[in-house]
Amino acid sequence: MTRIYYEYMPSPVGPLLLVADDEGLRQIRFELEHRPHAPLAEWEHSPQKLAEVRRQLEAYFAGERYTFDLPLKPLGTEFQQSVWQALMTIPYAATTSYGQISQLILRPKASRAVGAANGRNPIPIIIPCHRVIGSNGSLTGFSGGLATKQWLLEHELKQQGFVLS
């Protein structure tokens, strides 16, 4: 049986629940009213197993880190995995659309499916699904809520020296 570890982490966008196994990070969960934020009973609280994840996230939130170097183990279908890999290519402080991601994975008519896979991303922030916006430039759904998505995008722009109006 796979051992699952968890740790809570405070952040500027609210408490985060970090979840990993011995192979890598599996999930980052935002605390939201409509979604439980509690670990499963069989998970083991292990701050030491998630110390590097926490360190890198803290550096990101402090504006000192623009990329992550962590073993990741998101669980999903082959299609979802391809979308999540494509998300990893979006540069810091940049945005793209669902249509552009569908082109990147060579599934040009799959923008809705890309949106669904984006919404199921179990490792937001590190797999930067917050950088995907609507083709008209609007903010679209995000597992942490639209206010969190906007905060993350503005945070990245500020770190790059852009002034927001």
Coordinates of C-alpha atoms in Angstrom, one line a residue:
M1 CA 0.0 0.0 0.0
T2 CA 1.3 3.4 -0.9
R3 CA 2.0 5.7 2.0
I4 CA 0.5 9.2 1.6
Y5 CA 1.9 12.2 3.5
Y6 CA 0.4 15.6 4.1
E7 CA 1.3 19.0 5.6
Y8 CA -0.6 22.2 6.0
M9 CA 1.0 25.4 4.8
P10 CA -0.1 29.0 5.2
S11 CA 0.1 31.2 2.1
P12 CA -1.0 34.6 0.9
V13 CA -3.9 32.9 -0.9
G14 CA -5.0 31.0 2.2
P15 CA -4.1 27.7 3.8
L16 CA -2.8 25.0 1.5
L17 CA -2.9 21.2 2.0
L18 CA 0.1 19.6 0.5
V19 CA -0.1 15.8 -0.3
A20 CA 2.7 13.5 -1.5
D21 CA 3.8 9.9 -1.6
D22 CA 7.4 8.6 -1.7
E23 CA 7.6 9.3 -5.4
G24 CA 6.5 12.9 -5.5
L25 CA 3.9 15.6 -4.9
R26 CA 0.4 14.5 -5.6
Q27 CA -1.8 17.4 -4.7
I28 CA -2.1 21.0 -3.5
R29 CA -5.5 21.7 -2.2
F30 CA -6.9 25.2 -1.5
E31 CA -9.1 25.7 1.6
L32 CA -12.5 26.5 0.2
E33 CA -15.9 26.6 1.9
H34 CA -17.5 24.2 -0.7
R35 CA -14.6 21.7 -0.6
P36 CA -13.3 19.8 2.5
H37 CA -9.7 20.6 3.3
A38 CA -9.1 17.7 5.6
P39 CA -6.6 14.9 4.9
L40 CA -7.9 11.3 4.8
A41 CA -7.7 9.3 8.0
E42 CA -5.0 7.0 6.6
W43 CA -2.7 9.8 5.5
E44 CA 0.4 10.5 7.7
H45 CA 1.2 14.0 8.9
S46 CA 4.8 14.5 7.8
P47 CA 6.2 18.0 7.6
Q48 CA 9.7 16.6 6.8
K49 CA 8.4 14.7 3.7
L50 CA 7.0 18.0 2.4
A51 CA 9.7 20.4 3.6
E52 CA 11.1 21.0 0.1
V53 CA 7.7 21.6 -1.5
R54 CA 7.0 24.1 1.3
R55 CA 10.4 25.8 0.9
Q56 CA 9.9 26.2 -2.9
L57 CA 6.3 27.5 -2.5
E58 CA 7.4 30.0 0.2
A59 CA 10.1 31.2 -2.2
Y60 CA 7.6 31.6 -5.0
F61 CA 5.2 33.6 -2.8
A62 CA 8.1 35.7 -1.6
G63 CA 9.0 36.5 -5.3
E64 CA 12.3 34.7 -5.1
R65 CA 11.4 31.6 -7.3
Y66 CA 9.9 31.6 -10.8
T67 CA 10.1 27.8 -11.5
F68 CA 9.9 24.7 -9.4
D69 CA 12.2 21.7 -9.2
L70 CA 10.2 19.0 -7.5
P71 CA 9.2 15.4 -8.3
L72 CA 5.6 15.5 -9.2
K73 CA 3.1 12.6 -9.3
P74 CA -0.3 14.0 -10.4
L75 CA -2.8 11.2 -11.0
G76 CA -4.9 11.4 -14.1
T77 CA -5.7 10.0 -17.5
E78 CA -3.3 10.0 -20.4
F79 CA -5.1 13.0 -21.9
Q80 CA -5.0 14.9 -18.6
Q81 CA -1.3 14.2 -18.2
S82 CA -0.6 15.6 -21.7
V83 CA -2.5 18.8 -20.8
W84 CA -0.6 19.1 -17.5
Q85 CA 2.7 18.6 -19.2
A86 CA 1.7 21.4 -21.7
L87 CA 0.8 23.7 -18.7
M88 CA 4.4 23.3 -17.4
T89 CA 5.7 25.0 -20.6
I90 CA 3.8 28.3 -19.9
P91 CA 6.4 30.8 -18.8
Y92 CA 6.2 32.6 -15.5
A93 CA 4.0 35.7 -15.7
A94 CA 2.7 34.7 -19.1
T95 CA -0.8 33.5 -20.0
T96 CA -2.3 31.3 -22.7
S97 CA -5.7 30.1 -23.7
Y98 CA -7.4 26.7 -23.7
G99 CA -7.3 26.7 -27.5
Q100 CA -3.5 27.4 -27.6
I101 CA -3.0 24.4 -25.2
S102 CA -5.1 22.2 -27.4
Q103 CA -2.9 23.2 -30.4
L104 CA 0.2 22.5 -28.4
I105 CA -0.9 18.9 -27.6
L106 CA -1.9 18.4 -31.2
R107 CA -5.7 18.2 -30.4
P108 CA -6.9 21.4 -32.0
K109 CA -10.6 20.7 -31.5
A110 CA -10.2 19.7 -27.9
S111 CA -10.2 23.1 -26.2
R112 CA -13.3 22.1 -24.0
A113 CA -11.6 18.9 -22.9
V114 CA -8.4 20.9 -22.2
G115 CA -10.5 23.1 -20.0
A116 CA -11.8 20.1 -18.1
A117 CA -8.3 18.7 -17.7
N118 CA -7.1 22.1 -16.6
G119 CA -9.8 22.2 -14.0
R120 CA -8.8 18.7 -12.7
N121 CA -5.1 19.7 -12.2
P122 CA -4.3 18.3 -8.8
I123 CA -1.1 20.4 -8.4
P124 CA -2.1 24.0 -9.0
I125 CA 0.5 26.8 -8.8
I126 CA 3.4 24.3 -9.5
I127 CA 1.5 23.0 -12.6
P128 CA 0.5 26.5 -13.5
C129 CA -3.2 26.2 -14.6
H130 CA -3.7 29.7 -13.3
R131 CA -1.9 31.0 -16.4
V132 CA -4.7 29.7 -18.7
I133 CA -7.3 32.3 -19.5
G134 CA -10.2 32.6 -21.9
S135 CA -9.5 33.3 -25.5
N136 CA -11.0 36.8 -25.0
G137 CA -8.6 37.5 -22.1
S138 CA -11.1 36.9 -19.3
L139 CA -10.3 34.9 -16.2
T140 CA -12.0 31.5 -16.2
G141 CA -12.6 28.9 -13.5
F142 CA -9.9 28.0 -11.1
S143 CA -9.8 25.4 -8.3
G144 CA -8.8 28.0 -5.8
G145 CA -11.4 30.5 -6.9
L146 CA -11.1 33.4 -9.3
A147 CA -9.8 35.8 -6.7
T148 CA -6.9 33.5 -6.0
K149 CA -6.2 33.1 -9.8
Q150 CA -6.2 36.9 -10.2
W151 CA -3.8 37.2 -7.1
L152 CA -1.4 34.6 -8.6
L153 CA -1.3 36.3 -12.0
E154 CA -0.8 39.8 -10.5
H155 CA 1.9 38.4 -8.1
E156 CA 3.8 37.0 -11.1
L157 CA 3.5 40.3 -13.1
K158 CA 4.6 42.3 -10.1
Q159 CA 7.7 40.1 -9.7
Q160 CA 8.5 40.8 -13.4
G161 CA 8.3 44.6 -12.8
F162 CA 5.0 45.1 -14.6
V163 CA 2.7 47.8 -13.1
L164 CA -0.9 46.8 -13.0
S165 CA -3.6 49.4 -13.6

